Every structure is written in structure tokens, then in C-alpha cells.
Amino acid sequence: MTFGKGVMIFVAVFLFGFVRSMLTNGGLSPIALLLWIVGIAVALAVYFIPSIVAWRKNHIQTTAIILLNVFLGWTFIGWVVALIWATMKEKNQ
């Protein structure tokens, strides 16, 4: 299993538990719950843009970019550095 698939499975299981708990405990209306889920999905997609770009470009340092994005992306500076690194052209060796 790759790192991306593991993250997707974790998010799916988390969202399933969250949805089930909210609907059975009468916490949120279905519309509000749908908006929360869409908001979380969009936020995760934006957060992982540097990792996605590196992966799609088949960057030689994809793993390092993903690690930087995961652990320091929340600082915004780490996110910007990861995005710049992911979009930089690789030098020929």
C-alpha cells in the first residue's frame, strides 16, 4: 500500500465515523453535514497541493516534498517552500 492510499483510507474511515456519529446523535442536519464534508475535502486538497504536484510531475524528491508538506505545511512557510520545491525543474545529473 502506498502512502497516498493509506491517507485516503484513514480519511474515509474518519469521515464515515464522523458522519455516523453526527446523524445518529442528532448533531447536524444532512445539509450542514454535507457542507462540513465538502469543506474538509477542499481544505485537504489545498493543503496537499505541493505533494500532488510533486507526485504528478514524478519529481525525483517526491518523498521529501511529501514529508515537508505533511509535517511543516501547516506553518504556511513550509507549504510555500514545498510548493516551490515541487514546481522547480530538476537538474540533469
PDB file of N, CA and C in Angstrom:
ATOM      1  N   MET A   1       0.847  -1.171   0.000  1.00  0.00           N
ATOM      2  CA  MET A   1       0.000   0.000   0.000  1.00  0.00           C
ATOM      3  C   MET A   1       0.894   1.237   0.000  1.00  0.00           C
ATOM      4  N   THR A   2       0.551   2.179  -0.824  1.00  0.00           N
ATOM      5  CA  THR A   2       1.341   3.399  -0.891  1.00  0.00           C
ATOM      6  C   THR A   2       0.872   4.380   0.171  1.00  0.00           C
ATOM      7  N   PHE A   3       1.680   5.405   0.392  1.00  0.00           N
ATOM      8  CA  PHE A   3       1.378   6.431   1.386  1.00  0.00           C
ATOM      9  C   PHE A   3       0.046   7.106   1.084  1.00  0.00           C
ATOM     10  N   GLY A   4      -0.190   7.456  -0.159  1.00  0.00           N
ATOM     11  CA  GLY A   4      -1.419   8.152  -0.552  1.00  0.00           C
ATOM     12  C   GLY A   4      -2.666   7.318  -0.296  1.00  0.00           C
ATOM     13  N   LYS A   5      -2.598   6.033  -0.606  1.00  0.00           N
ATOM     14  CA  LYS A   5      -3.744   5.163  -0.363  1.00  0.00           C
ATOM     15  C   LYS A   5      -4.023   5.028   1.127  1.00  0.00           C
ATOM     16  N   GLY A   6      -2.973   4.957   1.929  1.00  0.00           N
ATOM     17  CA  GLY A   6      -3.150   4.871   3.378  1.00  0.00           C
ATOM     18  C   GLY A   6      -3.830   6.110   3.933  1.00  0.00           C
ATOM     19  N   VAL A   7      -3.427   7.270   3.450  1.00  0.00           N
ATOM     20  CA  VAL A   7      -4.045   8.523   3.895  1.00  0.00           C
ATOM     21  C   VAL A   7      -5.506   8.561   3.479  1.00  0.00           C
ATOM     22  N   MET A   8      -5.791   8.147   2.244  1.00  0.00           N
ATOM     23  CA  MET A   8      -7.170   8.158   1.767  1.00  0.00           C
ATOM     24  C   MET A   8      -8.048   7.206   2.576  1.00  0.00           C
ATOM     25  N   ILE A   9      -7.529   6.044   2.922  1.00  0.00           N
ATOM     26  CA  ILE A   9      -8.291   5.093   3.731  1.00  0.00           C
ATOM     27  C   ILE A   9      -8.544   5.677   5.123  1.00  0.00           C
ATOM     28  N   PHE A  10      -7.526   6.298   5.718  1.00  0.00           N
ATOM     29  CA  PHE A  10      -7.689   6.914   7.035  1.00  0.00           C
ATOM     30  C   PHE A  10      -8.763   7.996   6.991  1.00  0.00           C
ATOM     31  N   VAL A  11      -8.717   8.859   5.998  1.00  0.00           N
ATOM     32  CA  VAL A  11      -9.694   9.946   5.886  1.00  0.00           C
ATOM     33  C   VAL A  11     -11.092   9.370   5.680  1.00  0.00           C
ATOM     34  N   ALA A  12     -11.217   8.335   4.848  1.00  0.00           N
ATOM     35  CA  ALA A  12     -12.529   7.736   4.596  1.00  0.00           C
ATOM     36  C   ALA A  12     -13.112   7.132   5.869  1.00  0.00           C
ATOM     37  N   VAL A  13     -12.291   6.410   6.627  1.00  0.00           N
ATOM     38  CA  VAL A  13     -12.762   5.807   7.875  1.00  0.00           C
ATOM     39  C   VAL A  13     -13.133   6.891   8.883  1.00  0.00           C
ATOM     40  N   PHE A  14     -12.317   7.934   8.982  1.00  0.00           N
ATOM     41  CA  PHE A  14     -12.614   9.042   9.894  1.00  0.00           C
ATOM     42  C   PHE A  14     -13.928   9.711   9.515  1.00  0.00           C
ATOM     43  N   LEU A  15     -14.098  10.018   8.236  1.00  0.00           N
ATOM     44  CA  LEU A  15     -15.333  10.676   7.799  1.00  0.00           C
ATOM     45  C   LEU A  15     -16.550   9.787   7.999  1.00  0.00           C
ATOM     46  N   PHE A  16     -16.412   8.483   7.768  1.00  0.00           N
ATOM     47  CA  PHE A  16     -17.528   7.570   7.990  1.00  0.00           C
ATOM     48  C   PHE A  16     -17.957   7.587   9.458  1.00  0.00           C
ATOM     49  N   GLY A  17     -16.990   7.516  10.355  1.00  0.00           N
ATOM     50  CA  GLY A  17     -17.307   7.568  11.784  1.00  0.00           C
ATOM     51  C   GLY A  17     -17.918   8.893  12.184  1.00  0.00           C
ATOM     52  N   PHE A  18     -17.397   9.976  11.641  1.00  0.00           N
ATOM     53  CA  PHE A  18     -17.910  11.311  11.944  1.00  0.00           C
ATOM     54  C   PHE A  18     -19.354  11.456  11.463  1.00  0.00           C
ATOM     55  N   VAL A  19     -19.612  11.029  10.236  1.00  0.00           N
ATOM     56  CA  VAL A  19     -20.952  11.126   9.659  1.00  0.00           C
ATOM     57  C   VAL A  19     -21.927  10.278  10.455  1.00  0.00           C
ATOM     58  N   ARG A  20     -21.531   9.072  10.764  1.00  0.00           N
ATOM     59  CA  ARG A  20     -22.409   8.166  11.507  1.00  0.00           C
ATOM     60  C   ARG A  20     -22.743   8.727  12.883  1.00  0.00           C
ATOM     61  N   SER A  21     -21.735   9.263  13.559  1.00  0.00           N
ATOM     62  CA  SER A  21     -21.967   9.807  14.891  1.00  0.00           C
ATOM     63  C   SER A  21     -22.857  11.040  14.848  1.00  0.00           C
ATOM     64  N   MET A  22     -22.661  11.904  13.843  1.00  0.00           N
ATOM     65  CA  MET A  22     -23.473  13.113  13.735  1.00  0.00           C
ATOM     66  C   MET A  22     -24.927  12.791  13.401  1.00  0.00           C
ATOM     67  N   LEU A  23     -25.154  11.825  12.536  1.00  0.00           N
ATOM     68  CA  LEU A  23     -26.521  11.503  12.139  1.00  0.00           C
ATOM     69  C   LEU A  23     -27.279  10.741  13.229  1.00  0.00           C
ATOM     70  N   THR A  24     -26.593   9.857  13.943  1.00  0.00           N
ATOM     71  CA  THR A  24     -27.276   9.069  14.966  1.00  0.00           C
ATOM     72  C   THR A  24     -27.503   9.862  16.250  1.00  0.00           C
ATOM     73  N   ASN A  25     -26.675  10.842  16.530  1.00  0.00           N
ATOM     74  CA  ASN A  25     -26.834  11.627  17.747  1.00  0.00           C
ATOM     75  C   ASN A  25     -27.627  12.915  17.511  1.00  0.00           C
ATOM     76  N   GLY A  26     -28.141  13.095  16.307  1.00  0.00           N
ATOM     77  CA  GLY A  26     -28.931  14.282  16.002  1.00  0.00           C
ATOM     78  C   GLY A  26     -28.122  15.566  16.052  1.00  0.00           C
ATOM     79  N   GLY A  27     -26.828  15.503  15.721  1.00  0.00           N
ATOM     80  CA  GLY A  27     -25.955  16.659  15.833  1.00  0.00           C
ATOM     81  C   GLY A  27     -26.137  17.690  14.737  1.00  0.00           C
ATOM     82  N   LEU A  28     -26.076  17.295  13.494  1.00  0.00           N
ATOM     83  CA  LEU A  28     -26.152  18.225  12.375  1.00  0.00           C
ATOM     84  C   LEU A  28     -27.238  17.789  11.398  1.00  0.00           C
ATOM     85  N   SER A  29     -27.758  18.765  10.673  1.00  0.00           N
ATOM     86  CA  SER A  29     -28.685  18.425   9.592  1.00  0.00           C
ATOM     87  C   SER A  29     -27.871  17.823   8.451  1.00  0.00           C
ATOM     88  N   PRO A  30     -28.505  17.071   7.591  1.00  0.00           N
ATOM     89  CA  PRO A  30     -27.763  16.470   6.470  1.00  0.00           C
ATOM     90  C   PRO A  30     -27.075  17.506   5.579  1.00  0.00           C
ATOM     91  N   ILE A  31     -27.688  18.663   5.372  1.00  0.00           N
ATOM     92  CA  ILE A  31     -27.082  19.703   4.533  1.00  0.00           C
ATOM     93  C   ILE A  31     -25.824  20.255   5.206  1.00  0.00           C
ATOM     94  N   ALA A  32     -25.925  20.548   6.505  1.00  0.00           N
ATOM     95  CA  ALA A  32     -24.771  21.071   7.234  1.00  0.00           C
ATOM     96  C   ALA A  32     -23.643  20.049   7.244  1.00  0.00           C
ATOM     97  N   LEU A  33     -24.001  18.794   7.399  1.00  0.00           N
ATOM     98  CA  LEU A  33     -23.003  17.730   7.393  1.00  0.00           C
ATOM     99  C   LEU A  33     -22.320  17.638   6.030  1.00  0.00           C
ATOM    100  N   LEU A  34     -23.101  17.737   4.965  1.00  0.00           N
ATOM    101  CA  LEU A  34     -22.533  17.706   3.620  1.00  0.00           C
ATOM    102  C   LEU A  34     -21.578  18.882   3.415  1.00  0.00           C
ATOM    103  N   LEU A  35     -21.947  20.052   3.886  1.00  0.00           N
ATOM    104  CA  LEU A  35     -21.073  21.214   3.765  1.00  0.00           C
ATOM    105  C   LEU A  35     -19.774  21.024   4.544  1.00  0.00           C
ATOM    106  N   TRP A  36     -19.856  20.428   5.723  1.00  0.00           N
ATOM    107  CA  TRP A  36     -18.649  20.140   6.506  1.00  0.00           C
ATOM    108  C   TRP A  36     -17.736  19.173   5.752  1.00  0.00           C
ATOM    109  N   ILE A  37     -18.315  18.138   5.194  1.00  0.00           N
ATOM    110  CA  ILE A  37     -17.518  17.134   4.474  1.00  0.00           C
ATOM    111  C   ILE A  37     -16.853  17.755   3.244  1.00  0.00           C
ATOM    112  N   VAL A  38     -17.612  18.545   2.485  1.00  0.00           N
ATOM    113  CA  VAL A  38     -17.046  19.205   1.306  1.00  0.00           C
ATOM    114  C   VAL A  38     -15.939  20.172   1.728  1.00  0.00           C
ATOM    115  N   GLY A  39     -16.172  20.913   2.810  1.00  0.00           N
ATOM    116  CA  GLY A  39     -15.165  21.853   3.308  1.00  0.00           C
ATOM    117  C   GLY A  39     -13.884  21.158   3.727  1.00  0.00           C
ATOM    118  N   ILE A  40     -14.017  20.040   4.421  1.00  0.00           N
ATOM    119  CA  ILE A  40     -12.839  19.279   4.848  1.00  0.00           C
ATOM    120  C   ILE A  40     -12.098  18.723   3.631  1.00  0.00           C
ATOM    121  N   ALA A  41     -12.837  18.213   2.646  1.00  0.00           N
ATOM    122  CA  ALA A  41     -12.211  17.667   1.434  1.00  0.00           C
ATOM    123  C   ALA A  41     -11.453  18.754   0.671  1.00  0.00           C
ATOM    124  N   VAL A  42     -12.060  19.941   0.552  1.00  0.00           N
ATOM    125  CA  VAL A  42     -11.397  21.046  -0.154  1.00  0.00           C
ATOM    126  C   VAL A  42     -10.152  21.491   0.618  1.00  0.00           C
ATOM    127  N   ALA A  43     -10.272  21.593   1.947  1.00  0.00           N
ATOM    128  CA  ALA A  43      -9.122  22.006   2.757  1.00  0.00           C
ATOM    129  C   ALA A  43      -7.976  21.008   2.627  1.00  0.00           C
ATOM    130  N   LEU A  44      -8.268  19.722   2.637  1.00  0.00           N
ATOM    131  CA  LEU A  44      -7.225  18.707   2.478  1.00  0.00           C
ATOM    132  C   LEU A  44      -6.599  18.770   1.090  1.00  0.00           C
ATOM    133  N   ALA A  45      -7.427  18.993   0.076  1.00  0.00           N
ATOM    134  CA  ALA A  45      -6.903  19.085  -1.285  1.00  0.00           C
ATOM    135  C   ALA A  45      -5.958  20.276  -1.415  1.00  0.00           C
ATOM    136  N   VAL A  46      -6.331  21.414  -0.856  1.00  0.00           N
ATOM    137  CA  VAL A  46      -5.478  22.602  -0.922  1.00  0.00           C
ATOM    138  C   VAL A  46      -4.196  22.370  -0.126  1.00  0.00           C
ATOM    139  N   TYR A  47      -4.324  21.765   1.050  1.00  0.00           N
ATOM    140  CA  TYR A  47      -3.160  21.519   1.903  1.00  0.00           C
ATOM    141  C   TYR A  47      -2.131  20.637   1.200  1.00  0.00           C
ATOM    142  N   PHE A  48      -2.597  19.652   0.436  1.00  0.00           N
ATOM    143  CA  PHE A  48      -1.697  18.696  -0.193  1.00  0.00           C
ATOM    144  C   PHE A  48      -1.348  19.041  -1.643  1.00  0.00           C
ATOM    145  N   ILE A  49      -1.609  20.263  -2.087  1.00  0.00           N
ATOM    146  CA  ILE A  49      -1.245  20.654  -3.451  1.00  0.00           C
ATOM    147  C   ILE A  49       0.243  20.430  -3.737  1.00  0.00           C
ATOM    148  N   PRO A  50       1.179  20.834  -2.860  1.00  0.00           N
ATOM    149  CA  PRO A  50       2.596  20.568  -3.174  1.00  0.00           C
ATOM    150  C   PRO A  50       2.898  19.077  -3.364  1.00  0.00           C
ATOM    151  N   SER A  51       2.324  18.237  -2.537  1.00  0.00           N
ATOM    152  CA  SER A  51       2.549  16.791  -2.663  1.00  0.00           C
ATOM    153  C   SER A  51       1.962  16.262  -3.960  1.00  0.00           C
ATOM    154  N   ILE A  52       0.785  16.735  -4.312  1.00  0.00           N
ATOM    155  CA  ILE A  52       0.134  16.290  -5.540  1.00  0.00           C
ATOM    156  C   ILE A  52       0.944  16.721  -6.760  1.00  0.00           C
ATOM    157  N   VAL A  53       1.431  17.966  -6.745  1.00  0.00           N
ATOM    158  CA  VAL A  53       2.235  18.469  -7.869  1.00  0.00           C
ATOM    159  C   VAL A  53       3.509  17.633  -8.018  1.00  0.00           C
ATOM    160  N   ALA A  54       4.193  17.372  -6.914  1.00  0.00           N
ATOM    161  CA  ALA A  54       5.431  16.579  -6.970  1.00  0.00           C
ATOM    162  C   ALA A  54       5.160  15.170  -7.478  1.00  0.00           C
ATOM    163  N   TRP A  55       4.083  14.584  -7.009  1.00  0.00           N
ATOM    164  CA  TRP A  55       3.737  13.229  -7.417  1.00  0.00           C
ATOM    165  C   TRP A  55       3.376  13.180  -8.897  1.00  0.00           C
ATOM    166  N   ARG A  56       2.573  14.157  -9.369  1.00  0.00           N
ATOM    167  CA  ARG A  56       2.156  14.180 -10.770  1.00  0.00           C
ATOM    168  C   ARG A  56       3.331  14.438 -11.717  1.00  0.00           C
ATOM    169  N   LYS A  57       4.307  15.259 -11.265  1.00  0.00           N
ATOM    170  CA  LYS A  57       5.485  15.543 -12.093  1.00  0.00           C
ATOM    171  C   LYS A  57       6.517  14.428 -12.016  1.00  0.00           C
ATOM    172  N   ASN A  58       6.273  13.452 -11.147  1.00  0.00           N
ATOM    173  CA  ASN A  58       7.233  12.369 -10.924  1.00  0.00           C
ATOM    174  C   ASN A  58       8.578  12.950 -10.484  1.00  0.00           C
ATOM    175  N   HIS A  59       8.504  13.898  -9.571  1.00  0.00           N
ATOM    176  CA  HIS A  59       9.700  14.594  -9.072  1.00  0.00           C
ATOM    177  C   HIS A  59      10.626  13.593  -8.395  1.00  0.00           C
ATOM    178  N   ILE A  60      11.916  13.791  -8.559  1.00  0.00           N
ATOM    179  CA  ILE A  60      12.893  12.852  -8.006  1.00  0.00           C
ATOM    180  C   ILE A  60      12.876  12.860  -6.470  1.00  0.00           C
ATOM    181  N   GLN A  61      12.437  13.958  -5.878  1.00  0.00           N
ATOM    182  CA  GLN A  61      12.421  14.085  -4.416  1.00  0.00           C
ATOM    183  C   GLN A  61      10.989  14.134  -3.876  1.00  0.00           C
ATOM    184  N   THR A  62      10.098  13.377  -4.468  1.00  0.00           N
ATOM    185  CA  THR A  62       8.689  13.389  -4.073  1.00  0.00           C
ATOM    186  C   THR A  62       8.508  13.049  -2.602  1.00  0.00           C
ATOM    187  N   THR A  63       9.211  12.046  -2.108  1.00  0.00           N
ATOM    188  CA  THR A  63       9.054  11.649  -0.711  1.00  0.00           C
ATOM    189  C   THR A  63       9.432  12.769   0.230  1.00  0.00           C
ATOM    190  N   ALA A  64      10.523  13.447  -0.038  1.00  0.00           N
ATOM    191  CA  ALA A  64      10.950  14.559   0.819  1.00  0.00           C
ATOM    192  C   ALA A  64       9.941  15.702   0.774  1.00  0.00           C
ATOM    193  N   ILE A  65       9.390  15.965  -0.390  1.00  0.00           N
ATOM    194  CA  ILE A  65       8.403  17.034  -0.521  1.00  0.00           C
ATOM    195  C   ILE A  65       7.131  16.678   0.253  1.00  0.00           C
ATOM    196  N   ILE A  66       6.714  15.431   0.156  1.00  0.00           N
ATOM    197  CA  ILE A  66       5.523  14.990   0.894  1.00  0.00           C
ATOM    198  C   ILE A  66       5.761  15.113   2.394  1.00  0.00           C
ATOM    199  N   LEU A  67       6.928  14.687   2.864  1.00  0.00           N
ATOM    200  CA  LEU A  67       7.227  14.796   4.299  1.00  0.00           C
ATOM    201  C   LEU A  67       7.250  16.249   4.764  1.00  0.00           C
ATOM    202  N   LEU A  68       7.853  17.120   3.967  1.00  0.00           N
ATOM    203  CA  LEU A  68       7.858  18.545   4.304  1.00  0.00           C
ATOM    204  C   LEU A  68       6.436  19.083   4.340  1.00  0.00           C
ATOM    205  N   ASN A  69       5.633  18.703   3.370  1.00  0.00           N
ATOM    206  CA  ASN A  69       4.252  19.160   3.299  1.00  0.00           C
ATOM    207  C   ASN A  69       3.439  18.675   4.501  1.00  0.00           C
ATOM    208  N   VAL A  70       3.601  17.408   4.849  1.00  0.00           N
ATOM    209  CA  VAL A  70       2.825  16.838   5.958  1.00  0.00           C
ATOM    210  C   VAL A  70       3.216  17.451   7.296  1.00  0.00           C
ATOM    211  N   PHE A  71       4.524  17.562   7.542  1.00  0.00           N
ATOM    212  CA  PHE A  71       4.960  17.994   8.874  1.00  0.00           C
ATOM    213  C   PHE A  71       5.112  19.495   9.042  1.00  0.00           C
ATOM    214  N   LEU A  72       5.379  20.235   7.974  1.00  0.00           N
ATOM    215  CA  LEU A  72       5.571  21.684   8.109  1.00  0.00           C
ATOM    216  C   LEU A  72       4.620  22.501   7.252  1.00  0.00           C
ATOM    217  N   GLY A  73       3.723  21.850   6.531  1.00  0.00           N
ATOM    218  CA  GLY A  73       2.795  22.569   5.677  1.00  0.00           C
ATOM    219  C   GLY A  73       1.868  23.491   6.449  1.00  0.00           C
ATOM    220  N   TRP A  74       1.549  23.131   7.673  1.00  0.00           N
ATOM    221  CA  TRP A  74       0.646  23.943   8.490  1.00  0.00           C
ATOM    222  C   TRP A  74       1.236  25.307   8.830  1.00  0.00           C
ATOM    223  N   THR A  75       2.541  25.482   8.691  1.00  0.00           N
ATOM    224  CA  THR A  75       3.166  26.763   9.023  1.00  0.00           C
ATOM    225  C   THR A  75       3.053  27.769   7.886  1.00  0.00           C
ATOM    226  N   PHE A  76       2.490  27.414   6.784  1.00  0.00           N
ATOM    227  CA  PHE A  76       2.357  28.194   5.558  1.00  0.00           C
ATOM    228  C   PHE A  76       3.710  28.413   4.903  1.00  0.00           C
ATOM    229  N   ILE A  77       4.731  28.754   5.655  1.00  0.00           N
ATOM    230  CA  ILE A  77       6.069  28.889   5.069  1.00  0.00           C
ATOM    231  C   ILE A  77       6.525  27.521   4.559  1.00  0.00           C
ATOM    232  N   GLY A  78       6.308  26.483   5.351  1.00  0.00           N
ATOM    233  CA  GLY A  78       6.634  25.129   4.918  1.00  0.00           C
ATOM    234  C   GLY A  78       5.834  24.721   3.696  1.00  0.00           C
ATOM    235  N   TRP A  79       4.572  25.147   3.641  1.00  0.00           N
ATOM    236  CA  TRP A  79       3.720  24.844   2.495  1.00  0.00           C
ATOM    237  C   TRP A  79       4.248  25.529   1.234  1.00  0.00           C
ATOM    238  N   VAL A  80       4.616  26.800   1.360  1.00  0.00           N
ATOM    239  CA  VAL A  80       5.138  27.554   0.212  1.00  0.00           C
ATOM    240  C   VAL A  80       6.461  26.959  -0.254  1.00  0.00           C
ATOM    241  N   VAL A  81       7.352  26.616   0.678  1.00  0.00           N
ATOM    242  CA  VAL A  81       8.637  26.013   0.314  1.00  0.00           C
ATOM    243  C   VAL A  81       8.399  24.683  -0.408  1.00  0.00           C
ATOM    244  N   ALA A  82       7.479  23.861   0.107  1.00  0.00           N
ATOM    245  CA  ALA A  82       7.184  22.582  -0.543  1.00  0.00           C
ATOM    246  C   ALA A  82       6.618  22.797  -1.944  1.00  0.00           C
ATOM    247  N   LEU A  83       5.760  23.801  -2.115  1.00  0.00           N
ATOM    248  CA  LEU A  83       5.189  24.076  -3.425  1.00  0.00           C
ATOM    249  C   LEU A  83       6.251  24.553  -4.413  1.00  0.00           C
ATOM    250  N   ILE A  84       7.120  25.444  -3.965  1.00  0.00           N
ATOM    251  CA  ILE A  84       8.204  25.925  -4.834  1.00  0.00           C
ATOM    252  C   ILE A  84       9.129  24.774  -5.209  1.00  0.00           C
ATOM    253  N   TRP A  85       9.482  23.954  -4.226  1.00  0.00           N
ATOM    254  CA  TRP A  85      10.361  22.814  -4.467  1.00  0.00           C
ATOM    255  C   TRP A  85       9.720  21.835  -5.459  1.00  0.00           C
ATOM    256  N   ALA A  86       8.412  21.615  -5.310  1.00  0.00           N
ATOM    257  CA  ALA A  86       7.722  20.666  -6.186  1.00  0.00           C
ATOM    258  C   ALA A  86       7.651  21.169  -7.621  1.00  0.00           C
ATOM    259  N   THR A  87       7.622  22.489  -7.810  1.00  0.00           N
ATOM    260  CA  THR A  87       7.490  23.032  -9.152  1.00  0.00           C
ATOM    261  C   THR A  87       8.842  23.341  -9.810  1.00  0.00           C
ATOM    262  N   MET A  88       9.926  23.255  -9.037  1.00  0.00           N
ATOM    263  CA  MET A  88      11.254  23.551  -9.602  1.00  0.00           C
ATOM    264  C   MET A  88      11.658  22.468 -10.604  1.00  0.00           C
ATOM    265  N   LYS A  89      12.373  22.906 -11.620  1.00  0.00           N
ATOM    266  CA  LYS A  89      12.902  21.960 -12.607  1.00  0.00           C
ATOM    267  C   LYS A  89      14.054  21.194 -11.989  1.00  0.00           C
ATOM    268  N   GLU A  90      14.126  19.928 -12.306  1.00  0.00           N
ATOM    269  CA  GLU A  90      15.220  19.099 -11.791  1.00  0.00           C
ATOM    270  C   GLU A  90      16.457  19.287 -12.667  1.00  0.00           C
ATOM    271  N   LYS A  91      17.614  19.330 -12.027  1.00  0.00           N
ATOM    272  CA  LYS A  91      18.863  19.445 -12.774  1.00  0.00           C
ATOM    273  C   LYS A  91      19.267  18.079 -13.295  1.00  0.00           C
ATOM    274  N   ASN A  92      19.838  18.058 -14.485  1.00  0.00           N
ATOM    275  CA  ASN A  92      20.338  16.806 -15.047  1.00  0.00           C
ATOM    276  C   ASN A  92      21.586  16.380 -14.297  1.00  0.00           C
ATOM    277  N   GLN A  93      21.652  15.110 -13.988  1.00  0.00           N
ATOM    278  CA  GLN A  93      22.810  14.619 -13.234  1.00  0.00           C
ATOM    279  C   GLN A  93      23.807  13.975 -14.146  1.00  0.00           C
TER     280      GLN A  93
END
